[in-house]
PDB file of C-alpha atoms in Angstrom:
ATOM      1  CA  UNK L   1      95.617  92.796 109.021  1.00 97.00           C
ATOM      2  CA  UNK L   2      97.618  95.354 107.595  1.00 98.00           C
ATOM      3  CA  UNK L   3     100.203  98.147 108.992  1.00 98.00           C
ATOM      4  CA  UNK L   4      99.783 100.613 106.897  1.00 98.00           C
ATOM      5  CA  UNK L   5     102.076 104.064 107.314  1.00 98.00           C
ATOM      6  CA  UNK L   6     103.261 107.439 106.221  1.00 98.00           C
ATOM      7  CA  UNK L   7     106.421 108.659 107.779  1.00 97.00           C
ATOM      8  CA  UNK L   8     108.763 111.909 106.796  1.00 96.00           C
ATOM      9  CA  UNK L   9     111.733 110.363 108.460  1.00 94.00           C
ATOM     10  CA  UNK L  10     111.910 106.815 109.712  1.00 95.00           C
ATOM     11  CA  UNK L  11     110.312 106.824 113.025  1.00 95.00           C
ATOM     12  CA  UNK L  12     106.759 105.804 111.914  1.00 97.00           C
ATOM     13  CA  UNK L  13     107.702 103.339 109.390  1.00 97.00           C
ATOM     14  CA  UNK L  14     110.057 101.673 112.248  1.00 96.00           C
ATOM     15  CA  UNK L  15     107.089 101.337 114.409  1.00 98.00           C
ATOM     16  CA  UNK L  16     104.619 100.340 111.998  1.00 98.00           C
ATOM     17  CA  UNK L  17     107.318  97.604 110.855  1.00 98.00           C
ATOM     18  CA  UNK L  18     107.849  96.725 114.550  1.00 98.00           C
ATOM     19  CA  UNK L  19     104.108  96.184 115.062  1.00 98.00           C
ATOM     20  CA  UNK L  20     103.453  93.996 111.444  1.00 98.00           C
ATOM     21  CA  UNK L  21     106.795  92.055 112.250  1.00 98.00           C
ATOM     22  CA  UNK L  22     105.002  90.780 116.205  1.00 98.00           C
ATOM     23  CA  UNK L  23     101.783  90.335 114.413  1.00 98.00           C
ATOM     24  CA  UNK L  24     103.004  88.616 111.933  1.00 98.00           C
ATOM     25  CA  UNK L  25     101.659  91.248 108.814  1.00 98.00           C
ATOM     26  CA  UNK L  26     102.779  93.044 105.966  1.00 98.00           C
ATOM     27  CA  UNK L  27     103.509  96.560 106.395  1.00 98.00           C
ATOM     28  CA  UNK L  28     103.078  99.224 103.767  1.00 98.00           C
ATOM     29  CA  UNK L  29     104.038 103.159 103.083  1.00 98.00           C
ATOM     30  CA  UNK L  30     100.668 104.874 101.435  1.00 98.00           C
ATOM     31  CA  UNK L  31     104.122 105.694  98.911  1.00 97.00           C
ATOM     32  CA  UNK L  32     104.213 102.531  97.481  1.00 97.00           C
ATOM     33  CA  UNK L  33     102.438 101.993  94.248  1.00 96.00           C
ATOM     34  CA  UNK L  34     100.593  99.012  95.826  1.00 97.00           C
ATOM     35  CA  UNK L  35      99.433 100.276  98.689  1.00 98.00           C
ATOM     36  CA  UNK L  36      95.971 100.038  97.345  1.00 97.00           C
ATOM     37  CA  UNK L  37      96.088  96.397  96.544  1.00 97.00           C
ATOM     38  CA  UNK L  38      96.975  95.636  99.817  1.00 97.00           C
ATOM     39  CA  UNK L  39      94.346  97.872 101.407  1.00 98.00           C
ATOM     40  CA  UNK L  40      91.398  95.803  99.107  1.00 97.00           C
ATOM     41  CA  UNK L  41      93.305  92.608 100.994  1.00 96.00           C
ATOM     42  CA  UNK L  42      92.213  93.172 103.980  1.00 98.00           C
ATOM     43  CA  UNK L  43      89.591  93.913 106.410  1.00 97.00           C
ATOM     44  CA  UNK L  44      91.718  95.534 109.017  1.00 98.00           C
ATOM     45  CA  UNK L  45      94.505  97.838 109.477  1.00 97.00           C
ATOM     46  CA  UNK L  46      96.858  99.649 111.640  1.00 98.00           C
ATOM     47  CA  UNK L  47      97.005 103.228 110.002  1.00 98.00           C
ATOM     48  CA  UNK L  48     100.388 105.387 111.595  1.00 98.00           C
ATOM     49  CA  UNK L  49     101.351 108.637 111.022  1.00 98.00           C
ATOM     50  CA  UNK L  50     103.791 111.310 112.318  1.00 97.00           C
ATOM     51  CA  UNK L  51     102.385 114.038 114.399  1.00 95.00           C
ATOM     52  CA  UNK L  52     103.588 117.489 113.412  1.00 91.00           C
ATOM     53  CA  UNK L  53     101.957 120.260 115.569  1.00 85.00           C
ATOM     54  CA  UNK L  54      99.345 118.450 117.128  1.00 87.00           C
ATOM     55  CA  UNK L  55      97.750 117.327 114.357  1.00 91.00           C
ATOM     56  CA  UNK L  56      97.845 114.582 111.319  1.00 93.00           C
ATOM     57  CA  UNK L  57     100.409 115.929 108.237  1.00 93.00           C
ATOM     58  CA  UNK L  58      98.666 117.224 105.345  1.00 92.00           C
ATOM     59  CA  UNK L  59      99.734 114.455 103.259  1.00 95.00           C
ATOM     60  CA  UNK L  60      97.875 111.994 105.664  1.00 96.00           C
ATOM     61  CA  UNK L  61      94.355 113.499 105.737  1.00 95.00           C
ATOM     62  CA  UNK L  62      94.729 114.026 101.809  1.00 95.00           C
ATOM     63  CA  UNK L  63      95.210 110.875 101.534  1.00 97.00           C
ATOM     64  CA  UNK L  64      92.799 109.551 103.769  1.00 97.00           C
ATOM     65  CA  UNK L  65      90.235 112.339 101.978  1.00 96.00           C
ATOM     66  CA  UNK L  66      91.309 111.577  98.169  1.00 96.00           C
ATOM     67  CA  UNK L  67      90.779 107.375  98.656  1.00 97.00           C
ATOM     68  CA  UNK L  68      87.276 107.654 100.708  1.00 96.00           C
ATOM     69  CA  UNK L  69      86.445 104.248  98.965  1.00 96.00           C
ATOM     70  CA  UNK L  70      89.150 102.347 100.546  1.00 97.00           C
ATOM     71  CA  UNK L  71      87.638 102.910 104.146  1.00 98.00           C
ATOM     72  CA  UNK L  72      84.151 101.821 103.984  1.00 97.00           C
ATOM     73  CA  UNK L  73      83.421  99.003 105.951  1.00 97.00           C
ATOM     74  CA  UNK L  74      87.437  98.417 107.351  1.00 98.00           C
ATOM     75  CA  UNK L  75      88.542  98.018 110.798  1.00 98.00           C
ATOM     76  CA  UNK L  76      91.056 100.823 111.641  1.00 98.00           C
ATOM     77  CA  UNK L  77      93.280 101.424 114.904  1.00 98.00           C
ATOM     78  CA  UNK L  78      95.944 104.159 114.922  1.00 98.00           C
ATOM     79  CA  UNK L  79      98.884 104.402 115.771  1.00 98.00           C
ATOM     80  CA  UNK L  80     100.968 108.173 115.928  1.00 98.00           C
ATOM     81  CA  UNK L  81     104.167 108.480 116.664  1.00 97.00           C
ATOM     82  CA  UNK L  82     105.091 112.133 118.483  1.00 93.00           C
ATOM     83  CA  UNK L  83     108.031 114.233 120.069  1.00 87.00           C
ATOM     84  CA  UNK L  84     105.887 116.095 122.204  1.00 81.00           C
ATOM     85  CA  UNK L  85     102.223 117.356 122.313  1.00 82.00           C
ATOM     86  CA  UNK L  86      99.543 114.546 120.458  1.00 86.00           C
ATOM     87  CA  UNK L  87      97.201 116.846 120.412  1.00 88.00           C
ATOM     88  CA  UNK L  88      93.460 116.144 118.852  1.00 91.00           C
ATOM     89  CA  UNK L  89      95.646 114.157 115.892  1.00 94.00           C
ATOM     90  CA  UNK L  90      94.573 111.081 116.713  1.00 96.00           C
ATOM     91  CA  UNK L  91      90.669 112.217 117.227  1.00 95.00           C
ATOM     92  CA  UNK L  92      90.909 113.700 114.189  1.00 95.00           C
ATOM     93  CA  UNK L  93      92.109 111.038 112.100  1.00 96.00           C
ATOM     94  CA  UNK L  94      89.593 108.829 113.477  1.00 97.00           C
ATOM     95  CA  UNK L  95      86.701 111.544 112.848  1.00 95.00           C
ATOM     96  CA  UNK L  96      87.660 110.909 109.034  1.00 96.00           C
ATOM     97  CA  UNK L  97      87.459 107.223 108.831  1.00 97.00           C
ATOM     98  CA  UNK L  98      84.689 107.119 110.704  1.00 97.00           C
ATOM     99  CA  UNK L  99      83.069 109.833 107.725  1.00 96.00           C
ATOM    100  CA  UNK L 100      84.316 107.585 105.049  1.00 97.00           C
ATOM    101  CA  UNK L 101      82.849 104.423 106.764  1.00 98.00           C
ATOM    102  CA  UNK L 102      85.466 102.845 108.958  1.00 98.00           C
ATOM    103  CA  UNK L 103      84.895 101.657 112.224  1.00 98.00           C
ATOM    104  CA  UNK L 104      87.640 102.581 114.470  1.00 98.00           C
ATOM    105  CA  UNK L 105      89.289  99.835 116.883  1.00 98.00           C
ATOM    106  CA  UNK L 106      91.371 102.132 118.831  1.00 98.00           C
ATOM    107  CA  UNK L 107      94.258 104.350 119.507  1.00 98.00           C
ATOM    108  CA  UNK L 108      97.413 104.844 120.580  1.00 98.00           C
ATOM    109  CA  UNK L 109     100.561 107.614 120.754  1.00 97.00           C
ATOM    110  CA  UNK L 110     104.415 106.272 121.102  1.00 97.00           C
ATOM    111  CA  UNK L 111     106.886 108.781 122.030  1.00 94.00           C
ATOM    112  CA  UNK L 112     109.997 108.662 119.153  1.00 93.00           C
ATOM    113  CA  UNK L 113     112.807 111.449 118.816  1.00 89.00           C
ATOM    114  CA  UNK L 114     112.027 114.905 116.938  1.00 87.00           C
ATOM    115  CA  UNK L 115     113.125 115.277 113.410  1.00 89.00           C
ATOM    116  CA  UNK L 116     113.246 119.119 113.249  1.00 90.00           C
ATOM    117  CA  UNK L 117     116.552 120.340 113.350  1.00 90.00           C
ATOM    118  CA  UNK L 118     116.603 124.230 112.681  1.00 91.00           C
ATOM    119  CA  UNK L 119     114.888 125.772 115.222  1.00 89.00           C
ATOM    120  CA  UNK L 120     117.170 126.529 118.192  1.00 85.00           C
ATOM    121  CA  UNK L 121     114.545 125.795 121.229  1.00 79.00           C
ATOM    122  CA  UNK L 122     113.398 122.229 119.715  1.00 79.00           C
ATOM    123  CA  UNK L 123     117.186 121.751 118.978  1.00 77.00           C
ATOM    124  CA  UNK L 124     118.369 122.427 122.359  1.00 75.00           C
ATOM    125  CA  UNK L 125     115.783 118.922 123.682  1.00 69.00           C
ATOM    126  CA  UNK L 126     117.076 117.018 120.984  1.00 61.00           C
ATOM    127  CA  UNK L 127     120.081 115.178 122.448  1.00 60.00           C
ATOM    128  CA  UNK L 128     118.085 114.131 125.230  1.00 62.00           C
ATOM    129  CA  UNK L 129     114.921 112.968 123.226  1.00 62.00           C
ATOM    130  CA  UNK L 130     117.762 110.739 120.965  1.00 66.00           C
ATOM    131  CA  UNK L 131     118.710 108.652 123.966  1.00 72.00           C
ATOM    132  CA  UNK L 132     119.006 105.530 123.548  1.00 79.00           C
ATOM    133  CA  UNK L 133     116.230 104.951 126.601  1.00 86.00           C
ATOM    134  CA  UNK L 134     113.474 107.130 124.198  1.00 88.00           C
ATOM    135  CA  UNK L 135     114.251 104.039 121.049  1.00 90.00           C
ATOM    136  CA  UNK L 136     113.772 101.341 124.127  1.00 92.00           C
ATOM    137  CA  UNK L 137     111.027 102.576 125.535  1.00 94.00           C
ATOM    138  CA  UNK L 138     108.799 102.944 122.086  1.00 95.00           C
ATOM    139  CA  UNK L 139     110.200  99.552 120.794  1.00 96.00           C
ATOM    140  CA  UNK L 140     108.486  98.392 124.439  1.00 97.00           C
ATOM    141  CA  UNK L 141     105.497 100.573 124.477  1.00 98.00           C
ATOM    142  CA  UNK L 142     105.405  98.308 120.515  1.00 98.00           C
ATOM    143  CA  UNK L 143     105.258  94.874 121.676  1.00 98.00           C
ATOM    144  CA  UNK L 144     103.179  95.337 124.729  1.00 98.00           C
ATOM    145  CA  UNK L 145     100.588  96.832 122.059  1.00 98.00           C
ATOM    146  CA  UNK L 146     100.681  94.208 120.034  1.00 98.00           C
ATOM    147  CA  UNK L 147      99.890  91.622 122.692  1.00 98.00           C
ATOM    148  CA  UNK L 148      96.956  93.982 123.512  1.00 98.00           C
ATOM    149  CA  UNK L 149      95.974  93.728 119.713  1.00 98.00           C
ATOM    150  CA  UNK L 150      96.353  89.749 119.738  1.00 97.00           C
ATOM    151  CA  UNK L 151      93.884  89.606 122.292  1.00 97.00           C
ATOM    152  CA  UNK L 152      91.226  92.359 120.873  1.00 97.00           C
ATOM    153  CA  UNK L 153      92.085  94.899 123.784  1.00 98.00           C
ATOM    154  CA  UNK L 154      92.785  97.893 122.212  1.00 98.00           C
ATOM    155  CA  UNK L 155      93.716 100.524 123.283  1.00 98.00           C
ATOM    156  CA  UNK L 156      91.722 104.006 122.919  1.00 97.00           C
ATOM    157  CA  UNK L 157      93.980 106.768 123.654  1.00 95.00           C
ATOM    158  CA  UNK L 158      93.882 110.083 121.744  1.00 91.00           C
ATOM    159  CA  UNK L 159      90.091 108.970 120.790  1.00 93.00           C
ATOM    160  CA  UNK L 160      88.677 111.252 123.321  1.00 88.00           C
ATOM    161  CA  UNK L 161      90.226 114.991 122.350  1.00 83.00           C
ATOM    162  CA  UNK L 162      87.471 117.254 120.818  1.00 78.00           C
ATOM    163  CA  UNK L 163      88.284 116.781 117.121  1.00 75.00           C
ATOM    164  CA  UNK L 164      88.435 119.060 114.078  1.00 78.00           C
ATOM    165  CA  UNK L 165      89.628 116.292 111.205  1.00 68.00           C
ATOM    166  CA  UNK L 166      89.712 119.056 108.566  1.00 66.00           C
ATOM    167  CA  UNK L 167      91.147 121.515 110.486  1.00 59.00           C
ATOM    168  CA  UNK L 168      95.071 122.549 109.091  1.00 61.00           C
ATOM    169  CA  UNK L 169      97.478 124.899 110.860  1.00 56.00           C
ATOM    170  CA  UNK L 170      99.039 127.763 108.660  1.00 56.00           C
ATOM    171  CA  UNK L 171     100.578 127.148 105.821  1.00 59.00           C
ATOM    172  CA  UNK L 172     104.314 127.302 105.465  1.00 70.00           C
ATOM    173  CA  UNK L 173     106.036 128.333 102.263  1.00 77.00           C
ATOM    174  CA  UNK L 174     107.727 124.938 101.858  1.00 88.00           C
ATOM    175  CA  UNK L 175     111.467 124.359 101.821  1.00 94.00           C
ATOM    176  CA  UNK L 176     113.942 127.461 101.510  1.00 95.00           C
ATOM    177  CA  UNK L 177     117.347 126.664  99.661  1.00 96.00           C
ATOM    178  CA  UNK L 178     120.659 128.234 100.389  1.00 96.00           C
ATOM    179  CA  UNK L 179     121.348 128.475  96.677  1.00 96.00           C
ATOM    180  CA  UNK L 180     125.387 129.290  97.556  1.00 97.00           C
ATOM    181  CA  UNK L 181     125.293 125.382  99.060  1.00 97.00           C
ATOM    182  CA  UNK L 182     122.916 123.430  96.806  1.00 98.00           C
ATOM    183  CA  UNK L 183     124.878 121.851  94.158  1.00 97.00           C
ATOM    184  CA  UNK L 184     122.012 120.396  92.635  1.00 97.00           C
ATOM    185  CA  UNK L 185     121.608 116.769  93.595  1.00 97.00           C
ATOM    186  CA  UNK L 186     118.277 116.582  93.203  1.00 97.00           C
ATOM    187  CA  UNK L 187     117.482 114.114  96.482  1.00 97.00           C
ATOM    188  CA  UNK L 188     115.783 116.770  97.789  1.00 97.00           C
ATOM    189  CA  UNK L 189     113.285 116.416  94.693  1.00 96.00           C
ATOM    190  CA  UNK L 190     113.644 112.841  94.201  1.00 97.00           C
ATOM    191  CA  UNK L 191     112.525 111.965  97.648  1.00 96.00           C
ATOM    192  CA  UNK L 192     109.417 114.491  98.085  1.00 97.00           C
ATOM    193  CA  UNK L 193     106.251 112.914  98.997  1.00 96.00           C
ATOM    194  CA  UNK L 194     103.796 116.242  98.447  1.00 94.00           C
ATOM    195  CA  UNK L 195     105.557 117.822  95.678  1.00 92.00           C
ATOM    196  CA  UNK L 196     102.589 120.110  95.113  1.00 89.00           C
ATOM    197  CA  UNK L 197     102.378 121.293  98.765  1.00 90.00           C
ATOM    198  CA  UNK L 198     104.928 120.816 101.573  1.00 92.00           C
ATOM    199  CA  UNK L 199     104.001 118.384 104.165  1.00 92.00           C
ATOM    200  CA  UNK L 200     106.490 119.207 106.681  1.00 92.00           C
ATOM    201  CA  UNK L 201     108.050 116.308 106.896  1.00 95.00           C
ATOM    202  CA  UNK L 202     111.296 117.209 106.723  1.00 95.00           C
ATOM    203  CA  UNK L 203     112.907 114.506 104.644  1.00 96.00           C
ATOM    204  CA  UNK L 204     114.116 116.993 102.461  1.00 97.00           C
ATOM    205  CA  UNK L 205     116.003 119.056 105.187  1.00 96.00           C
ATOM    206  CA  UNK L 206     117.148 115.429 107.087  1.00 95.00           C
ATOM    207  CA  UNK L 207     118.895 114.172 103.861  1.00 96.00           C
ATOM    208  CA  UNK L 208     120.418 117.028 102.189  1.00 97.00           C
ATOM    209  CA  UNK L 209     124.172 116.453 101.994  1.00 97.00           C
ATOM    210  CA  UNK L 210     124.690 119.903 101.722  1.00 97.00           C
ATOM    211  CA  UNK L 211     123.043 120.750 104.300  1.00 97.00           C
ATOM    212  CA  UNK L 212     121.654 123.880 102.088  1.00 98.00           C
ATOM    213  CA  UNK L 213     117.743 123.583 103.034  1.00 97.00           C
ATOM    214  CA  UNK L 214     115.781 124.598 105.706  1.00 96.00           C
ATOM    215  CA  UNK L 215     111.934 124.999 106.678  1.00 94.00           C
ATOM    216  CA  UNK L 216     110.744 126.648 109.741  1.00 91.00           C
ATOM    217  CA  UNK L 217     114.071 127.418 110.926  1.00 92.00           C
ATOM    218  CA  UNK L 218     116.640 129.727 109.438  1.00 90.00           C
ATOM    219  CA  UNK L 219     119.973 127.566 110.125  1.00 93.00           C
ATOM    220  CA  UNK L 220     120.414 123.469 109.841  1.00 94.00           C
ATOM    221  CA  UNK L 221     121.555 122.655 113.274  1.00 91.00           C
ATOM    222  CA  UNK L 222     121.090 119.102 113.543  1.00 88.00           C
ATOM    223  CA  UNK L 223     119.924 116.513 110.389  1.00 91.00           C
ATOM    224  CA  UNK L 224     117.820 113.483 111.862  1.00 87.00           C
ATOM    225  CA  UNK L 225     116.719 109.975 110.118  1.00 88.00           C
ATOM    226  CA  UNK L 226     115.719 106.954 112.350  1.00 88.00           C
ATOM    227  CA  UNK L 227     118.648 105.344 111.457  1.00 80.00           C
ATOM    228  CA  UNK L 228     120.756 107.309 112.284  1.00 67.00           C
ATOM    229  CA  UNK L 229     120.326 106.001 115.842  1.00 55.00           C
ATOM    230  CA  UNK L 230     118.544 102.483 114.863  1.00 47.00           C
TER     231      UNK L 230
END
């Protein structure tokens, strides 16, 4: 088996690590360059992703889309992390597999902290979604899923929501810099992982020393990476 990930932040590679380290299997961002030898590896995976607005990021059914042949004939259960509403994200994720071949094991949503930090209402939650009780619970919620795995009972939640796999929500105009703060580091660039169209991940926003970007929001109130409270 394989745990195989995207995550903007740190949350979803944190559970997909947690989950390969109790199974006792690698885990892998679809980032890394050999992501795609691992995937031929194996028969099964674990496939985790954020969800942003109720659905799968962009990046994640592109990528899932643009390497169809890796699917056919895998075993795939996924895993979502989420700050609030799941939405049809799992369904839908499972809807594409399932086009590209995949039979899907199962399902399942862990609650993790919210990464956006400049819009005032989702701001105003955060403190109490970063307790430390939120971390404990999801690294619980983690091992009781993998003894569920370890004995073939998966889970199947999320599987059931109407889905629309190819459905996206609008499109946002991607990161806006506060050119009187940027001095031109470059993280912002170097750490991208849709260059060509913004994800909404906000890694960009989380690591800016500056402070000078934003996305949906039009002031950086809070700046979040898992390890920041890991």
């Amino acid at each position: 088996m394989l745990s195989l990930y995207f995550s903007g932040t740190g949350n979803t590679r944190h559970l997909a690590e947690l989950l390969a380290k109790k199974l006792g299997c690698p885990a892998v961002s679809i980032e890394a360059q050999d992501a795609a030898e691992q995937i031929a590896r194996t028969d099964s995976l674990i496939f985790a992703f954020p969800i942003y607005m109720t659905n799968m990021p962009g990046i994640v059914r592109d990528y899932i889309n643009g390497n169809a042949e890796f699917w056919k004939g895998k075993r795939v259960f996924i895993l979502a992390a989420c700050a609030m509403v799941s939405g049809a994200a799992v369904a839908n994720a499972a809807a594409l597999f399932r086009w590209h071949g995949a039979e899907i094991l199962g399902g399942e949503t862990v609650k993790m902290p919210d990464n956006i930090g400049d819009v005032r209402l989702i701001t105003t939650l955060l403190p109490k979604r970063r307790n430390p009780k939120v971390l404990s619970r999801a690294d619980k919620k983690i091992s009781a899923l993998a003894e569920l795995i370890e004995r073939g009972a998966y889970p199947r939640h999320g599987l059931s929501a109407k889905a629309h796999p190819q459905a996206e929500k609008p499109g946002n105009p991607g990161p806006k810099i506060d050119k009187a703060k940027c001095d031109g580091c470059g993280i912002c660039k170097k750490n991208c992982p849709s260059p060509q169209k913004c994800t909404l991940c906000y890694r960009c926003f989380n690591l800016c020393p500056q402070q000078a970007i934003t996305l949906m929001g039009d002031k950086v109130r809070l700046q979040y990476l898992y390890e920041d409270l890991g």
